[in-house]
mmCIF file of C-alpha atoms in Angstrom:
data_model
loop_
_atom_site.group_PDB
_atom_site.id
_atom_site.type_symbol
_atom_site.label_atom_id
_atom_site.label_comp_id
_atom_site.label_asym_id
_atom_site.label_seq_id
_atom_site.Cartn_x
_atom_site.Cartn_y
_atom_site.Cartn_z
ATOM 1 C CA UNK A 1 43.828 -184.017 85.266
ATOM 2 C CA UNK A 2 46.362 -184.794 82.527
ATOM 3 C CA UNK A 3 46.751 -182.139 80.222
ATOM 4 C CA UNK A 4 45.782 -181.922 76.926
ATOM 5 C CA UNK A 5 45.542 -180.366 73.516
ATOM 6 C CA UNK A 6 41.781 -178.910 73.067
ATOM 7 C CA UNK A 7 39.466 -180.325 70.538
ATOM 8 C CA UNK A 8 39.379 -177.926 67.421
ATOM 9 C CA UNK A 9 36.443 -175.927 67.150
ATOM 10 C CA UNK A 10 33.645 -177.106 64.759
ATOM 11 C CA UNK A 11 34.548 -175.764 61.531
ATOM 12 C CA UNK A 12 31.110 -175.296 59.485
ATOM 13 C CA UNK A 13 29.834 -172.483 59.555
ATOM 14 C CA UNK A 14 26.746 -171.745 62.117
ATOM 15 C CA UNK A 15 24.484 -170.275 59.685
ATOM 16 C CA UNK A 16 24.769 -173.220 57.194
ATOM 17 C CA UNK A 17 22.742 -175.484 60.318
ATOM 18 C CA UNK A 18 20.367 -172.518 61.509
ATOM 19 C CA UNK A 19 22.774 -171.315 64.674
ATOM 20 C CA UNK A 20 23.530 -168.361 65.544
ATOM 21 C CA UNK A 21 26.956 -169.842 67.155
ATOM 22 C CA UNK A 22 27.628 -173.785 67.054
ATOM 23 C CA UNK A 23 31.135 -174.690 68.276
ATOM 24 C CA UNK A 24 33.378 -177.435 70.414
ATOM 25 C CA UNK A 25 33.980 -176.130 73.908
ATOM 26 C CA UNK A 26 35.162 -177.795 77.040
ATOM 27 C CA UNK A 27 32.596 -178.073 79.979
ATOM 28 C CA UNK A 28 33.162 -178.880 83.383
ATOM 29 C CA UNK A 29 31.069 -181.871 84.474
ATOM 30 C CA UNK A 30 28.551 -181.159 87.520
ATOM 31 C CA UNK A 31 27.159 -183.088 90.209
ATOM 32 C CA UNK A 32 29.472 -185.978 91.081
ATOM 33 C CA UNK A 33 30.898 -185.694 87.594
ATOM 34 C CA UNK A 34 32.841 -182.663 89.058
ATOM 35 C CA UNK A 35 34.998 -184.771 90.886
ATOM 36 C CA UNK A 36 36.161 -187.507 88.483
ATOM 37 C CA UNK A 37 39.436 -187.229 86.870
ATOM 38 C CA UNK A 38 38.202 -186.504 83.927
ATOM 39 C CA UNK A 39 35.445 -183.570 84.785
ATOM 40 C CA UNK A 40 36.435 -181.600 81.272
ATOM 41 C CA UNK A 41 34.651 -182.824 78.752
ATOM 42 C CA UNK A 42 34.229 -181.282 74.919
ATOM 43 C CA UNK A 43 31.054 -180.806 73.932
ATOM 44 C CA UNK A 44 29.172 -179.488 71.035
ATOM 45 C CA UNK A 45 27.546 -176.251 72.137
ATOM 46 C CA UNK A 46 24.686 -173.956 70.267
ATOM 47 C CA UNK A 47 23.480 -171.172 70.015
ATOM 48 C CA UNK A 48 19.891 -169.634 68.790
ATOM 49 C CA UNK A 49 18.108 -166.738 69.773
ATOM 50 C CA UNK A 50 18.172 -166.944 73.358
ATOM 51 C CA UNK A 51 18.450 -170.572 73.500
ATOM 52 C CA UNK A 52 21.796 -172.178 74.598
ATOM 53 C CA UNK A 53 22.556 -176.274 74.223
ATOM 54 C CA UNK A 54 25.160 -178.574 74.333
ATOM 55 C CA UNK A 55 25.000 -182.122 73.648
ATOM 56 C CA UNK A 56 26.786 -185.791 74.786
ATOM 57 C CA UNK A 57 28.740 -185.128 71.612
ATOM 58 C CA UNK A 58 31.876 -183.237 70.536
ATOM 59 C CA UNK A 59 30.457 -182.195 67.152
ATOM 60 C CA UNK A 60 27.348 -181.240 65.389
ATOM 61 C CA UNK A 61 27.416 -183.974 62.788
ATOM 62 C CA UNK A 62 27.238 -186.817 65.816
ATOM 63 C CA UNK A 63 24.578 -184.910 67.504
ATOM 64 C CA UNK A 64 20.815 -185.359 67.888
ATOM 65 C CA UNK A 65 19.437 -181.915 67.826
ATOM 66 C CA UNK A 66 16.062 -183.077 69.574
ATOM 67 C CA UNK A 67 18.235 -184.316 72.360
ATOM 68 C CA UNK A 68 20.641 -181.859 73.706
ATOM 69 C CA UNK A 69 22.196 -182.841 77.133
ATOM 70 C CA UNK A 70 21.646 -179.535 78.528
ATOM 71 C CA UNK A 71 18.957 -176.415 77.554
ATOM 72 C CA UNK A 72 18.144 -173.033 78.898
ATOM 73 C CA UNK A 73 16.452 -170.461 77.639
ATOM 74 C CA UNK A 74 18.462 -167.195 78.312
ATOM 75 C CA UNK A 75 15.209 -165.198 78.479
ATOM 76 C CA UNK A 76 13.153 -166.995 80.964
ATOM 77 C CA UNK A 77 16.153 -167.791 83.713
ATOM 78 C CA UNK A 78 17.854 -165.330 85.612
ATOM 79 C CA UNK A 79 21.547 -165.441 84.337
ATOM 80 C CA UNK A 80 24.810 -163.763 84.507
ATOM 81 C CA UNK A 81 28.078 -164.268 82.221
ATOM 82 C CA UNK A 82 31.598 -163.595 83.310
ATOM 83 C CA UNK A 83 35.174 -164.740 81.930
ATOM 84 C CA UNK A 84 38.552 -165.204 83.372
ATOM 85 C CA UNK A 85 41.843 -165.483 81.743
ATOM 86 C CA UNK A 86 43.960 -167.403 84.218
ATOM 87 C CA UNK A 87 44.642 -170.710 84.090
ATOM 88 C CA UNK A 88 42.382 -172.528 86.879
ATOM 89 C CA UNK A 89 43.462 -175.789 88.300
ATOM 90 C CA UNK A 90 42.667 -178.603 86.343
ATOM 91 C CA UNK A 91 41.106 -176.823 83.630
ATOM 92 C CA UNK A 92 42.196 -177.653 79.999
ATOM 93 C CA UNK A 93 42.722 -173.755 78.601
ATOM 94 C CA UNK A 94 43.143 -170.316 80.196
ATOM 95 C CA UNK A 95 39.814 -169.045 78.369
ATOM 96 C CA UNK A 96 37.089 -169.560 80.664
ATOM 97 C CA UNK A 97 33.821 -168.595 80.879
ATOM 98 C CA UNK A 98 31.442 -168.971 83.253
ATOM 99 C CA UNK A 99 27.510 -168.984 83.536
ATOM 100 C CA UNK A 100 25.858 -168.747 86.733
ATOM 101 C CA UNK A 101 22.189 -169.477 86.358
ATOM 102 C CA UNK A 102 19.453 -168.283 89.387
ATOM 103 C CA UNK A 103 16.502 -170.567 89.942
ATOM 104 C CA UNK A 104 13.757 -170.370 92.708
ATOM 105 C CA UNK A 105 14.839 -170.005 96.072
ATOM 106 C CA UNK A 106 18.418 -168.229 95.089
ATOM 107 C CA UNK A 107 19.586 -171.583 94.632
ATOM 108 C CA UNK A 108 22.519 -171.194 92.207
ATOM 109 C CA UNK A 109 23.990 -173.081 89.811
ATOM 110 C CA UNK A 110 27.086 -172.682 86.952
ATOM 111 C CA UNK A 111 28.011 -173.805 83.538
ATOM 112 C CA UNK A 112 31.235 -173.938 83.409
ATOM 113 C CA UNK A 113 33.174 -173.393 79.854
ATOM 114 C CA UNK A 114 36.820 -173.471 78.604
ATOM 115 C CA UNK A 115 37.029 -172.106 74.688
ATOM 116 C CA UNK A 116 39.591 -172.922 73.016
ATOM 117 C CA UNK A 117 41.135 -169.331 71.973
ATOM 118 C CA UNK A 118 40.915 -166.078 72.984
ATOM 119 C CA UNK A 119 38.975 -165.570 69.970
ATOM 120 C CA UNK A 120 36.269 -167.891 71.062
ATOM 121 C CA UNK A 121 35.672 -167.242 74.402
ATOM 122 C CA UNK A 122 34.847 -163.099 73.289
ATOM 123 C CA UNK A 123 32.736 -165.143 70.747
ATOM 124 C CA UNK A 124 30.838 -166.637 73.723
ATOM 125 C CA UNK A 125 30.893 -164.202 76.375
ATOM 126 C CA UNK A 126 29.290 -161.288 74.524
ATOM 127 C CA UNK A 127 26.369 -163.367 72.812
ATOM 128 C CA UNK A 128 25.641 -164.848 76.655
ATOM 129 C CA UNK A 129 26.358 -161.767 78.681
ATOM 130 C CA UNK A 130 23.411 -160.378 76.430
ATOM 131 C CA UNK A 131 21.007 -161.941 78.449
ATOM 132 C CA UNK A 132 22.558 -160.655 81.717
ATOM 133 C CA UNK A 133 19.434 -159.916 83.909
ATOM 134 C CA UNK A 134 15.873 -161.403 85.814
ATOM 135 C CA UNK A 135 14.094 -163.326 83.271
ATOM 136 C CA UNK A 136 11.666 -161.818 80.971
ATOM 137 C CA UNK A 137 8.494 -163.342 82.626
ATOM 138 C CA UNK A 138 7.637 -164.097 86.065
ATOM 139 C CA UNK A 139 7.263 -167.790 87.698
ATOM 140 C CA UNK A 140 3.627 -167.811 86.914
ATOM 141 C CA UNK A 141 3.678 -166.872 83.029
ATOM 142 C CA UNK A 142 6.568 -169.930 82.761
ATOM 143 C CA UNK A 143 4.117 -172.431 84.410
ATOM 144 C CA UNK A 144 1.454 -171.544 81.725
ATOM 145 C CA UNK A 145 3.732 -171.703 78.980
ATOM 146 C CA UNK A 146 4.847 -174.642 80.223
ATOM 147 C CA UNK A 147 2.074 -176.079 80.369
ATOM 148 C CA UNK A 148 0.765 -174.912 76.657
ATOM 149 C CA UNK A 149 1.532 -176.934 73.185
ATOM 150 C CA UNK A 150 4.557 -175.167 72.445
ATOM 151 C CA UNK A 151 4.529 -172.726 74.846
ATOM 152 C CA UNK A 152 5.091 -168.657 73.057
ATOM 153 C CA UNK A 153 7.277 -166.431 74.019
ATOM 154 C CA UNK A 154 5.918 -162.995 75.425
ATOM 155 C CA UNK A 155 6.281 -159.818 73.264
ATOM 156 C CA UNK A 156 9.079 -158.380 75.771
ATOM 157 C CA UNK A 157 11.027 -161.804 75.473
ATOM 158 C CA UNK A 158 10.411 -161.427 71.761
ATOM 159 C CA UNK A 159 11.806 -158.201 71.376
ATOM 160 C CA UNK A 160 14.760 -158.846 73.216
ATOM 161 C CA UNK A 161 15.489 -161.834 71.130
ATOM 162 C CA UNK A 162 14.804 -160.170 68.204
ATOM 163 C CA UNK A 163 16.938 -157.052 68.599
ATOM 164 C CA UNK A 164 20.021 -159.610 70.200
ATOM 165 C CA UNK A 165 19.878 -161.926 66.385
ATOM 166 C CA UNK A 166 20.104 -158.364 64.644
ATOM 167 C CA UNK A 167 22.959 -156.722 66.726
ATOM 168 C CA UNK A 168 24.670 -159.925 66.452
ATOM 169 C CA UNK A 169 24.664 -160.319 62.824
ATOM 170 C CA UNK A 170 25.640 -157.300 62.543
ATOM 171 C CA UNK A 171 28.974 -158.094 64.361
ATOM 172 C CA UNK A 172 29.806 -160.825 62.355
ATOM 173 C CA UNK A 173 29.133 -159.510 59.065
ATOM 174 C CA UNK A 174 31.393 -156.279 60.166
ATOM 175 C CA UNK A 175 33.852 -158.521 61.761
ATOM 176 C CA UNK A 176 33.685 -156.079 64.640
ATOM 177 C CA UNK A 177 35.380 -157.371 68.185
ATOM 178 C CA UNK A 178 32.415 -158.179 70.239
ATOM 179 C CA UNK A 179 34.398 -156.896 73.241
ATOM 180 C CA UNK A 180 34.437 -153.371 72.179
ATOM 181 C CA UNK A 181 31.279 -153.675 71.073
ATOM 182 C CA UNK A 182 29.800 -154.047 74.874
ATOM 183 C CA UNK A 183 28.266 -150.868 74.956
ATOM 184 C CA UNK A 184 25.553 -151.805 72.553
ATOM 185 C CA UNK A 185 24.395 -154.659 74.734
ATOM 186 C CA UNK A 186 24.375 -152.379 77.699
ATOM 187 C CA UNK A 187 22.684 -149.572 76.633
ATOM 188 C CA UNK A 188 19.666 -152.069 75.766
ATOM 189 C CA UNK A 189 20.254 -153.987 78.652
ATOM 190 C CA UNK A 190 20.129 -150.493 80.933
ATOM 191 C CA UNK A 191 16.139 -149.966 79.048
ATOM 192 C CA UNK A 192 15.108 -153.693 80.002
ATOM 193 C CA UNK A 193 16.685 -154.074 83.082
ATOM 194 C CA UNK A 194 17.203 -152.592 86.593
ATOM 195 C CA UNK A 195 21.299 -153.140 86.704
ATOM 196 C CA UNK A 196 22.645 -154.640 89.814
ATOM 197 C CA UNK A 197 26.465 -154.186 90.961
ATOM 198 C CA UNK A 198 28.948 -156.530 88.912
ATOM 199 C CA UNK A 199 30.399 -159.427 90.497
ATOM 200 C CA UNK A 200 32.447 -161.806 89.289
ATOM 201 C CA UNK A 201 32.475 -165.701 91.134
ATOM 202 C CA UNK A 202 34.594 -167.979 89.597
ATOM 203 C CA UNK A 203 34.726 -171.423 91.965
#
């Protein structure tokens, strides 16, 4: 792959457009996609509450917010965040981050993200390495909510949700590294969750 200059980041502010984070990032293209010459593509990313998008489009403006490409919610799939700071073959930036995603079965699968500054990639890692954990309801609560007009999210997943938005404001109005401020997501995390080992898998 040819390399590049990365898009700029999307410049409006996330709270003007109801997102907690709304930015340009590069993502790797899966399935066959992966294997084209051109398997980095920018794409307009959000994020709200525990709900993470990105869309066909580079930026916001261009984008069809009823119609994101990809959706998960962070709460109700097992997930685990992890960055790397050396360049990777192929990719367009050093800052990578990475989210590996758990469905039934064990099968796995990975979202694959290059920011485009150091700056943004802490920016990205913290608010999804939140979420780090089993999902907040079993198989059998998602099938009924799936199944329900609108489907509701369970007081636990609320919670969690809840107390993420407030924590995360807070970093941003304090202009507070989100790195160093890891041990406030951990110590909730260590109530909500039963920790496994860390491991890092970068493909």
């Amino acid at each position: 792959m040819t390399s590049t200059l990365p898009p700029p980041s999307f410049e409006r502010k996330s709270s003007e457009i109801g997102f907690d984070l709304c930015e340009t990032l590069w993502k790797r293209r899966n399935g066959l996609g992966k294997h084209a010459d051109q398997n980095w593509v920018p794409r307009c990313f959000t994020f709200h509450g525990s709900i993470l998008c990105y869309y066909d489009e580079e930026h916001f403006d261009d984008a069809d917010p009823s119609r994101p490409r990809g959706r998960i919610d962070l709460a109700r799939d097992e997930t685990k965040a992890s960055f790397v700071d050396v360049q990777k073959q192929g990719a367009p930036t050093q800052f990578l981050v990475v989210l590996q995603i758990f469905v039934l079965g064990g099968i796995e699968r990975k979202w694959k993200m290059c920011a485009n500054s150091k700056g943004q990639q802490q920016r990205w890692f913290e608010a999804l390495k939140f979420f780090d954990g089993p999902p907040d309801v079993d198989v059998g609560q998602q099938i009924l909510d799936a199944l329900s007009i609108g489907g509701q999210q369970t007081p636990r997943s609320r919670a969690k949700t809840n107390t993420f938005n407030k924590t995360f404001r807070q970093l941003k109005r304090n202009s507070i590294d989100v790195f160093a401020a890891n041990s406030i997501s951990n110590s909730f995390e260590e109530e909500q969750h039963k920790r496994t080992p860390e491991l890092l898998f970068i493909s």
